[in-house]
Amino acid sequence: MKSSAKFARMLPVVGMVLAMATVAHADNILPSVTALNQKPKNDAVSITYAYLPQNGRLVILSGDPAEKSSASLIGATDLNAGDHRNIKVKLTSEPKPGARVWAAVEEAKANKLFPGSDERAEQRFMIM
């Protein structure tokens, strides 16, 4: 009985350690976005998933991804830090069917990816 009483007293400490480990792990998650080929509906596209480590925005760009400086911003929405699913992004101009566009998560109003981002912070997709 003594060992079970000791264990019961340790549970809150164990729970706190696990919670701290989860928070520490969350800080290591990189920004990411997932988008599928689609036909816009009501002048908007639907982005399957986005994760932002801090408040920022999800942008939709058209043009050549290799030449980002010449890309055109065709849609954007502000997002809070965290996981987001099935995000509707209103387009300012609808690309023609067959157009290749891409979604990216970036720092709020900075027009650049979050520091430490890798290829998961951008996702190409096609307008059908």
mmCIF file of C-alpha atoms in Angstrom:
data_model
loop_
_atom_site.group_PDB
_atom_site.id
_atom_site.type_symbol
_atom_site.label_atom_id
_atom_site.label_comp_id
_atom_site.label_asym_id
_atom_site.label_seq_id
_atom_site.Cartn_x
_atom_site.Cartn_y
_atom_site.Cartn_z
ATOM 1 C CA MET A 1 0.000 0.000 0.000
ATOM 2 C CA LYS A 2 2.844 2.368 0.730
ATOM 3 C CA SER A 3 4.208 2.128 -2.819
ATOM 4 C CA SER A 4 0.792 2.860 -4.351
ATOM 5 C CA ALA A 5 0.404 5.913 -2.104
ATOM 6 C CA LYS A 6 3.864 7.089 -3.215
ATOM 7 C CA PHE A 7 2.864 6.560 -6.839
ATOM 8 C CA ALA A 8 -0.374 8.534 -6.354
ATOM 9 C CA ARG A 9 1.626 11.474 -4.971
ATOM 10 C CA MET A 10 3.962 11.323 -8.004
ATOM 11 C CA LEU A 11 1.187 11.392 -10.636
ATOM 12 C CA PRO A 12 0.831 15.195 -10.725
ATOM 13 C CA VAL A 13 4.605 15.528 -11.167
ATOM 14 C CA VAL A 14 4.655 12.927 -13.944
ATOM 15 C CA GLY A 15 1.751 14.692 -15.677
ATOM 16 C CA MET A 16 3.548 18.036 -15.488
ATOM 17 C CA VAL A 17 6.742 16.545 -16.953
ATOM 18 C CA LEU A 18 4.766 14.995 -19.822
ATOM 19 C CA ALA A 19 2.985 18.289 -20.507
ATOM 20 C CA MET A 20 6.313 20.140 -20.561
ATOM 21 C CA ALA A 21 7.774 17.558 -22.945
ATOM 22 C CA THR A 22 4.783 17.995 -25.268
ATOM 23 C CA VAL A 23 5.201 21.779 -25.292
ATOM 24 C CA ALA A 24 8.927 21.452 -25.934
ATOM 25 C CA HIS A 25 8.199 19.059 -28.802
ATOM 26 C CA ALA A 26 5.610 21.457 -30.296
ATOM 27 C CA ASP A 27 8.275 24.174 -30.523
ATOM 28 C CA ASN A 28 10.247 21.917 -32.876
ATOM 29 C CA ILE A 29 7.410 21.470 -35.394
ATOM 30 C CA LEU A 30 8.203 23.212 -38.667
ATOM 31 C CA PRO A 31 5.670 25.249 -40.647
ATOM 32 C CA SER A 32 3.827 23.162 -43.216
ATOM 33 C CA VAL A 33 0.995 23.273 -45.726
ATOM 34 C CA THR A 34 -0.866 20.628 -47.740
ATOM 35 C CA ALA A 35 -2.889 21.513 -50.838
ATOM 36 C CA LEU A 36 -4.496 19.265 -53.446
ATOM 37 C CA ASN A 37 -5.287 19.877 -57.119
ATOM 38 C CA GLN A 38 -8.733 21.444 -57.293
ATOM 39 C CA LYS A 39 -11.301 23.536 -59.058
ATOM 40 C CA PRO A 40 -11.957 26.784 -57.170
ATOM 41 C CA LYS A 41 -15.444 27.135 -55.671
ATOM 42 C CA ASN A 42 -17.027 30.539 -55.122
ATOM 43 C CA ASP A 43 -13.749 32.231 -56.106
ATOM 44 C CA ALA A 44 -11.850 30.392 -53.351
ATOM 45 C CA VAL A 45 -9.532 27.414 -52.978
ATOM 46 C CA SER A 46 -9.511 25.002 -50.065
ATOM 47 C CA ILE A 47 -6.200 24.220 -48.424
ATOM 48 C CA THR A 48 -6.247 20.826 -46.737
ATOM 49 C CA TYR A 49 -3.883 21.564 -43.844
ATOM 50 C CA ALA A 50 -1.588 24.266 -42.507
ATOM 51 C CA TYR A 51 0.587 24.521 -39.415
ATOM 52 C CA LEU A 52 2.051 27.841 -38.289
ATOM 53 C CA PRO A 53 4.475 28.066 -35.334
ATOM 54 C CA GLN A 54 3.397 31.694 -34.765
ATOM 55 C CA ASN A 55 0.597 33.910 -36.011
ATOM 56 C CA GLY A 56 1.038 34.460 -39.723
ATOM 57 C CA ARG A 57 -0.739 34.008 -42.992
ATOM 58 C CA LEU A 58 -1.489 31.476 -45.682
ATOM 59 C CA VAL A 59 -0.884 32.797 -49.180
ATOM 60 C CA ILE A 60 -1.754 31.526 -52.649
ATOM 61 C CA LEU A 61 0.700 32.513 -55.366
ATOM 62 C CA SER A 62 0.825 32.078 -59.121
ATOM 63 C CA GLY A 63 3.812 32.161 -61.414
ATOM 64 C CA ASP A 64 7.020 30.180 -61.539
ATOM 65 C CA PRO A 65 7.941 28.928 -58.044
ATOM 66 C CA ALA A 66 11.617 29.036 -59.086
ATOM 67 C CA GLU A 67 11.221 32.794 -59.653
ATOM 68 C CA LYS A 68 9.460 33.780 -56.451
ATOM 69 C CA SER A 69 10.273 37.452 -56.887
ATOM 70 C CA SER A 70 8.010 37.519 -59.962
ATOM 71 C CA ALA A 71 5.165 35.544 -58.332
ATOM 72 C CA SER A 72 1.730 37.122 -58.093
ATOM 73 C CA LEU A 73 -0.208 37.029 -54.847
ATOM 74 C CA ILE A 74 -3.715 35.845 -55.756
ATOM 75 C CA GLY A 75 -5.097 35.099 -52.292
ATOM 76 C CA ALA A 76 -4.249 35.282 -48.599
ATOM 77 C CA THR A 77 -5.777 34.778 -45.193
ATOM 78 C CA ASP A 78 -4.423 35.488 -41.716
ATOM 79 C CA LEU A 79 -4.092 32.500 -39.383
ATOM 80 C CA ASN A 80 -3.278 32.143 -35.712
ATOM 81 C CA ALA A 81 -0.455 29.864 -34.608
ATOM 82 C CA GLY A 82 -1.317 26.178 -34.620
ATOM 83 C CA ASP A 83 -3.020 23.528 -36.743
ATOM 84 C CA HIS A 84 -5.670 24.458 -39.306
ATOM 85 C CA ARG A 85 -7.710 22.195 -41.578
ATOM 86 C CA ASN A 86 -9.828 22.866 -44.683
ATOM 87 C CA ILE A 87 -8.981 26.557 -44.914
ATOM 88 C CA LYS A 88 -10.871 28.545 -47.546
ATOM 89 C CA VAL A 89 -8.750 31.213 -49.222
ATOM 90 C CA LYS A 90 -10.583 33.801 -51.331
ATOM 91 C CA LEU A 91 -8.821 34.484 -54.637
ATOM 92 C CA THR A 92 -8.438 38.007 -56.023
ATOM 93 C CA SER A 93 -8.157 36.536 -59.522
ATOM 94 C CA GLU A 94 -8.977 32.997 -60.585
ATOM 95 C CA PRO A 95 -6.229 31.190 -62.498
ATOM 96 C CA LYS A 96 -7.178 29.327 -65.662
ATOM 97 C CA PRO A 97 -7.628 25.537 -65.571
ATOM 98 C CA GLY A 98 -4.222 23.844 -65.795
ATOM 99 C CA ALA A 99 -2.470 26.711 -64.019
ATOM 100 C CA ARG A 100 0.064 25.702 -61.419
ATOM 101 C CA VAL A 101 -0.094 27.697 -58.222
ATOM 102 C CA TRP A 102 1.257 27.180 -54.742
ATOM 103 C CA ALA A 103 0.276 27.721 -51.147
ATOM 104 C CA ALA A 104 2.760 28.886 -48.525
ATOM 105 C CA VAL A 105 2.673 29.749 -44.840
ATOM 106 C CA GLU A 106 4.627 32.832 -43.893
ATOM 107 C CA GLU A 107 5.243 35.401 -41.221
ATOM 108 C CA ALA A 108 2.480 37.962 -40.820
ATOM 109 C CA LYS A 109 2.990 40.948 -43.141
ATOM 110 C CA ALA A 110 6.631 39.972 -43.772
ATOM 111 C CA ASN A 111 6.101 38.348 -47.190
ATOM 112 C CA LYS A 112 8.629 35.669 -46.322
ATOM 113 C CA LEU A 113 8.606 32.146 -44.948
ATOM 114 C CA PHE A 114 9.095 31.568 -41.224
ATOM 115 C CA PRO A 115 12.769 31.308 -40.189
ATOM 116 C CA GLY A 116 13.951 27.698 -40.289
ATOM 117 C CA SER A 117 11.261 26.677 -42.806
ATOM 118 C CA ASP A 118 11.936 23.846 -45.202
ATOM 119 C CA GLU A 119 10.115 22.509 -48.283
ATOM 120 C CA ARG A 120 7.039 21.660 -46.168
ATOM 121 C CA ALA A 121 6.192 25.370 -45.831
ATOM 122 C CA GLU A 122 5.147 25.468 -49.513
ATOM 123 C CA GLN A 123 2.986 23.162 -51.607
ATOM 124 C CA ARG A 124 2.379 23.335 -55.359
ATOM 125 C CA PHE A 125 -1.007 22.374 -56.729
ATOM 126 C CA MET A 126 -2.908 22.680 -59.985
ATOM 127 C CA ILE A 127 -6.137 24.454 -60.813
ATOM 128 C CA MET A 128 -8.492 22.033 -62.544
#
